[in-house]
Short mmCIF file of C-alpha atoms in Angstrom, two decimals:
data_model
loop_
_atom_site.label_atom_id
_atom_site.label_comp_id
_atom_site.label_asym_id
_atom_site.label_seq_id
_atom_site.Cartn_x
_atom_site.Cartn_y
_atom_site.Cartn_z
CA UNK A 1 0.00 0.00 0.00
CA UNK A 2 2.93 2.19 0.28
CA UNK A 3 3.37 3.37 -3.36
CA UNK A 4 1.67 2.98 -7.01
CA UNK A 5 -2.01 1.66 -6.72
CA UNK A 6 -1.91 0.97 -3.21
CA UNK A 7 -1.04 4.43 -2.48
CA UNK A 8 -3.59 5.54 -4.71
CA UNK A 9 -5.65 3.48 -2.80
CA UNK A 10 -5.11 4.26 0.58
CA UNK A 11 -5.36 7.85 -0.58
CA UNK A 12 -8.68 8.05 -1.78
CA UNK A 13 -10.11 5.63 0.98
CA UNK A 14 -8.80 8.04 3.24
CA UNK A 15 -10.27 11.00 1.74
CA UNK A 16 -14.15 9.03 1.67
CA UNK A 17 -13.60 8.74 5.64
CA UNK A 18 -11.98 5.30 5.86
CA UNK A 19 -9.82 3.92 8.80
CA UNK A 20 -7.05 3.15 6.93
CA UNK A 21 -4.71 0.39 7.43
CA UNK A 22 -1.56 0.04 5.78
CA UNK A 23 0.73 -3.11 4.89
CA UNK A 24 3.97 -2.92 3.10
CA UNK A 25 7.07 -4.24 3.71
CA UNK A 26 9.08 -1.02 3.19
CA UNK A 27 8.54 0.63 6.44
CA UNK A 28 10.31 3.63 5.61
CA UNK A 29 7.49 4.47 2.70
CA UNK A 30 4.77 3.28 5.17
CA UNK A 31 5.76 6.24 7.35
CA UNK A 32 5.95 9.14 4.28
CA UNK A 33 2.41 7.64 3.23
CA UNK A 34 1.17 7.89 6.67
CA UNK A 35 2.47 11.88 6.80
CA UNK A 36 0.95 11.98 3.71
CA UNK A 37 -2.65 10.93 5.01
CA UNK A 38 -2.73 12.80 7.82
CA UNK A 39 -2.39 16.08 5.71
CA UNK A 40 -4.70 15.64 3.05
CA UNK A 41 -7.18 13.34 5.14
CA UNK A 42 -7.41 15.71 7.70
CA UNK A 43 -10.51 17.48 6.62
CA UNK A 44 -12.32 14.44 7.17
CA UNK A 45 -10.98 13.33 10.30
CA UNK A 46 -9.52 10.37 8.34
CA UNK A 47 -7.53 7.49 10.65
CA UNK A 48 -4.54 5.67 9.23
CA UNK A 49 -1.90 3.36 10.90
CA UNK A 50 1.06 1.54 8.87
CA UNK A 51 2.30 -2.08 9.95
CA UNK A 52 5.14 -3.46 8.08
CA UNK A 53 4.11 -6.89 6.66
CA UNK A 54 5.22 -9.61 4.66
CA UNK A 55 1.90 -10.56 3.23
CA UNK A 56 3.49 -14.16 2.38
CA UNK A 57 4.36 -14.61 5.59
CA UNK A 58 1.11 -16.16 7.37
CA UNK A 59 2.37 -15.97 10.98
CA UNK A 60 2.95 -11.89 10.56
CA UNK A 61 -0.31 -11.46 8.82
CA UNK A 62 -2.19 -13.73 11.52
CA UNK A 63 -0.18 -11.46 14.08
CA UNK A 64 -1.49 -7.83 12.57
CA UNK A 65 -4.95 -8.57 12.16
CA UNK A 66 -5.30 -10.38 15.35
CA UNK A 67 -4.01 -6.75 16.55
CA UNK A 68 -6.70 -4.95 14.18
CA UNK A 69 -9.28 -6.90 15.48
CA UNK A 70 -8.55 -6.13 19.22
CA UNK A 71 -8.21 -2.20 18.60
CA UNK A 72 -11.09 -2.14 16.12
CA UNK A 73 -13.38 -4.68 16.65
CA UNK A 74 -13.78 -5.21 13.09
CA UNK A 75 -12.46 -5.03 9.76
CA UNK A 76 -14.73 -3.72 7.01
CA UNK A 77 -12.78 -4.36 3.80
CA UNK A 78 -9.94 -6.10 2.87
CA UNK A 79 -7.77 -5.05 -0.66
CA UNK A 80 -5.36 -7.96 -1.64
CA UNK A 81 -3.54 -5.32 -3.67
CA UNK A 82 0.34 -6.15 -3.17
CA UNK A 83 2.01 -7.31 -5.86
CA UNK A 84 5.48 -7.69 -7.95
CA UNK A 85 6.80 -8.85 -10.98
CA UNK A 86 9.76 -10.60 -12.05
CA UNK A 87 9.82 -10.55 -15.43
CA UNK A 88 11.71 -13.26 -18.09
CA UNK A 89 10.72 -15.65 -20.60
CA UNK A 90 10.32 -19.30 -19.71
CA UNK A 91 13.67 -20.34 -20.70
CA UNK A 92 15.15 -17.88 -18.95
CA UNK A 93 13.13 -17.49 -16.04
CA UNK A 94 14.39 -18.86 -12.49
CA UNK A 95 12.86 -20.71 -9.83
CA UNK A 96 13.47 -18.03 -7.76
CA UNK A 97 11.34 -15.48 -9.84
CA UNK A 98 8.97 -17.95 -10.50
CA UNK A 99 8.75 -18.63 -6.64
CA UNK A 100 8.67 -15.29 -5.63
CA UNK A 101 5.84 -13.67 -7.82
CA UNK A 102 4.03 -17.25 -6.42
CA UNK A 103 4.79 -16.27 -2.77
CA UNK A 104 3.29 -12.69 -2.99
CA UNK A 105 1.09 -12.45 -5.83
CA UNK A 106 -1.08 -15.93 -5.38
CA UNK A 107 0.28 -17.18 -1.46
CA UNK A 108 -0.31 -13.41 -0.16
CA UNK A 109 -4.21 -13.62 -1.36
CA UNK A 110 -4.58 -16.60 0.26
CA UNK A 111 -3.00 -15.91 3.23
CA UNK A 112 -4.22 -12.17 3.86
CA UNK A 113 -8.32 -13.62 3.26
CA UNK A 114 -7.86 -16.64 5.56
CA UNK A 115 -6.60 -14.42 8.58
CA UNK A 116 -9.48 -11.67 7.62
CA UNK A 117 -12.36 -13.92 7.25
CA UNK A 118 -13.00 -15.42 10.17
CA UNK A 119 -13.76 -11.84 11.31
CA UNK A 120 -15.73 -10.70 8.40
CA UNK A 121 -17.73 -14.32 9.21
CA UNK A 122 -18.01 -12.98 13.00
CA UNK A 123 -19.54 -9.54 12.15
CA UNK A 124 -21.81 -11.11 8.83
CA UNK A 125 -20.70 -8.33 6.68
CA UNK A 126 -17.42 -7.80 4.71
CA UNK A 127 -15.74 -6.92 1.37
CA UNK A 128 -12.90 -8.39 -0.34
CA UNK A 129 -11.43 -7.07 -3.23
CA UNK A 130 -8.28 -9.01 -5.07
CA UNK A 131 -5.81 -7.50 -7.24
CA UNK A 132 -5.69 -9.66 -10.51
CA UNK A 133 -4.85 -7.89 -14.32
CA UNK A 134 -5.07 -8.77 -18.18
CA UNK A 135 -2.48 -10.45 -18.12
CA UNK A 136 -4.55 -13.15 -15.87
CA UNK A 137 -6.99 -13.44 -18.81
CA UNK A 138 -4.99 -13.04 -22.08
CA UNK A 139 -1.66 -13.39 -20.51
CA UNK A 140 1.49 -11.79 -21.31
CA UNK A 141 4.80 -11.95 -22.88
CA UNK A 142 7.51 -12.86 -20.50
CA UNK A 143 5.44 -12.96 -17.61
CA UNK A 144 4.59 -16.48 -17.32
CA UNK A 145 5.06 -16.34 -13.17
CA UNK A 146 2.97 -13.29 -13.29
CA UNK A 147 0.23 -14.15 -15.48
CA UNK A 148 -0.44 -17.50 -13.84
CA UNK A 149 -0.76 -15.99 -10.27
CA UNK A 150 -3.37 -13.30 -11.79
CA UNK A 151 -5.45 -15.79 -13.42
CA UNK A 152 -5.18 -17.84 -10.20
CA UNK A 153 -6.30 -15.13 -8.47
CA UNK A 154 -9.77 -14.67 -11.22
CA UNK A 155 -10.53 -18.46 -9.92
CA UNK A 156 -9.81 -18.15 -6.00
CA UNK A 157 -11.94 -14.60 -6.17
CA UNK A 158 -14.81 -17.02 -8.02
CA UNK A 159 -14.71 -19.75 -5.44
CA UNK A 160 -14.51 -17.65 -2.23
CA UNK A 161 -17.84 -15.48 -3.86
CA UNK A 162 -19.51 -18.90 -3.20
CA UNK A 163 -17.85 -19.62 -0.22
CA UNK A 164 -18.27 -16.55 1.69
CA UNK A 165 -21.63 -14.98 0.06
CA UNK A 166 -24.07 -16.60 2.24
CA UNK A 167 -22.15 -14.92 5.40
CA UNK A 168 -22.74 -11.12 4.39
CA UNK A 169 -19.03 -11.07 2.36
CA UNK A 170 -18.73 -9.93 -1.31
CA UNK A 171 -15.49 -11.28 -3.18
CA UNK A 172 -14.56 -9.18 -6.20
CA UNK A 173 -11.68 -8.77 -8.38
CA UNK A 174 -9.89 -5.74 -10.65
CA UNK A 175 -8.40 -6.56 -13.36
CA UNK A 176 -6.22 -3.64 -14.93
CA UNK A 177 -4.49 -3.13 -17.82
CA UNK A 178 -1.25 -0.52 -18.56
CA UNK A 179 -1.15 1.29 -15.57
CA UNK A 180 1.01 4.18 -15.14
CA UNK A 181 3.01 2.88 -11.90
CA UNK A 182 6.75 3.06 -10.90
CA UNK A 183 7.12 0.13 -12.87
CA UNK A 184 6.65 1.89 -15.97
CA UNK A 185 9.69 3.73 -15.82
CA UNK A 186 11.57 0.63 -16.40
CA UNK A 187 9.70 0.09 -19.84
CA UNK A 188 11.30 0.69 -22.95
CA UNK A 189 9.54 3.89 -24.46
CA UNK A 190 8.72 2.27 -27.61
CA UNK A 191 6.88 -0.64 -25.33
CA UNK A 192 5.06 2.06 -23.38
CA UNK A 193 4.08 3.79 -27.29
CA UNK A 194 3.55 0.30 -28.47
CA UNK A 195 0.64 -0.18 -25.82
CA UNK A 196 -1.30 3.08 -25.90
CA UNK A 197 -1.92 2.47 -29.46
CA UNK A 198 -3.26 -0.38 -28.61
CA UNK A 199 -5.77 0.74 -26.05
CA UNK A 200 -8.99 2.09 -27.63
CA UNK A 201 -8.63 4.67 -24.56
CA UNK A 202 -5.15 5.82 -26.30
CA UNK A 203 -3.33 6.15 -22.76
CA UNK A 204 -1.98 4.49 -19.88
CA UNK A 205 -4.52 4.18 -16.91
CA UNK A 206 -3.51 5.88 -14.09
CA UNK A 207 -3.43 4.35 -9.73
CA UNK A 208 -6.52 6.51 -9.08
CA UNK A 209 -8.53 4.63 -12.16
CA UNK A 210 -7.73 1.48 -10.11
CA UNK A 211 -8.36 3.04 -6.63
CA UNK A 212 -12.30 4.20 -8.15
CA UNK A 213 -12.95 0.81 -8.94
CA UNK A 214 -12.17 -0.23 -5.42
CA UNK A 215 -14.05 2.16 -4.27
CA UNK A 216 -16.83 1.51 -6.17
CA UNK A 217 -16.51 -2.62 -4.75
CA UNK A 218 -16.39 -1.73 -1.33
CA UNK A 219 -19.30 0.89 -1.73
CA UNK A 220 -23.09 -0.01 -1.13
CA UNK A 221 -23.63 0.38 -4.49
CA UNK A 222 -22.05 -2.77 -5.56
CA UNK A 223 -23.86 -5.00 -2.48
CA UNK A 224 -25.19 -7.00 -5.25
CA UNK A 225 -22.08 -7.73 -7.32
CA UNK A 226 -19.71 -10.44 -6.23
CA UNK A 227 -17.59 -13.09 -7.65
CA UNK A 228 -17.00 -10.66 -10.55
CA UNK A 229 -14.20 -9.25 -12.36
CA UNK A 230 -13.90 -5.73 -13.22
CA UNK A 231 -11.68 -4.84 -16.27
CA UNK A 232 -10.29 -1.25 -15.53
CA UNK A 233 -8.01 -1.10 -19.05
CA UNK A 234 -8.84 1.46 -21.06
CA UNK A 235 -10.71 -1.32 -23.32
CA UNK A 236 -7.39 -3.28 -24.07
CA UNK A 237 -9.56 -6.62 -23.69
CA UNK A 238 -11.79 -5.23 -26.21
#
């Protein structure tokens, strides 16, 4: 949550009146973002705390929301947005990048909604939103790790709609398409050219498109919609 969509996210979450609650493992961004909250947030009295977590690591995520839950209460709505890449074709690519995009991308999901459900189930009300992308649906060149976790994520958000619907929890997904993050930066500029021609749209999407749509999930207005997945790519899948 500390930078790109997430920080988009917690942003504009913030601003709507949220409690905020941020995970990242780089605790020194956790603490700008939090600076960052408190000034533009403050109109609205907006709340927002930072915990460094591994999201992989289920012991550390067990530990933080067992510490939520005893400050709060509750927890309301839970954004499985952290996410990385580690790019190479399958010849080239390494157990260890395979592993790793596994660990966070697919394992953190998992992990993250087990330790936050039982609460949601508690309380008969919840919202879970899960980070997936086009890459999950069409896939992607050189991003075989990436692309499998994503579409992994499309069935797990499917299942858990059935699992969990009956106890008050929606389970949604976002799928985006060339987002203007960080990453970006590391693109070739004839890549980045290359795929806002190919977006009806004709530009990247920025964090804050992203950040509406989980807006819009968590909102009332979408009490009716779950197991779904929302395409926020400039009509790329068109």
């Amino acid at each position: 949550g500390a930078q790109g969509i997430g920080l988009a996210t917690a942003k504009l979450f913030a601003r709507e009146g949220a409690t905020v609650l941020l995970w990242d493992v780089n605790a020194s961004k956790g603490a700008s973002v939090l600076e960052e909250l408190a000034t533009n947030g403050s109109e609205n009295g907006a709340k927002a705390e930072f915990y460094t977590v591994n999201v992989a690591d289920a012991a550390s995520v067990q530990a933080t929301v067992a510490q939520i839950v005893a400050k709060y209460g509750r927890i309301d709505i839970l954004i499985n947005n952290a996410g990385i890449t580690r790019d190479a074709s399958l010849l080239k690519m390494t157990p260890e990048q395979w592993q790793q995009v596994l660990d966070v991308n697919l394992t953190g999901v998992f992990v993250c909604t087990q330790a936050v459900a039982p609460q949601m189930i508690a309380q008969t009300s919840g919202r879970i939103i899960n980070a997936s992308s086009i890459a999950g649906i069409y896939g992607n060149y050189g991003q075989v790790n990436y692309a499998a976790t994503k579409a992994a994520v499309i069935g797990m958000t499917k299942t858990l709609a059935k699992e969990l619907g009956r106890k008050g929890i929606t389970v949604n997904a976002v799928a985006p398409g060339f987002i203007a993050t960080e990453m970006v930066g590391t693109i070739p500029e004839n890549v980045v050219k290359s795929m806002h021609d190919r977006t009806p749209l004709g530009r990247a999407g920025t964090p804050e498109d992203v950040a509406k749509a989980y807006l819009f999930l968590a909102s009332d207005d979408a009490s009716f919609i779950t197991g779904a997945v929302l395409g926020v790519d400039g009509g790329l899948a068109v």
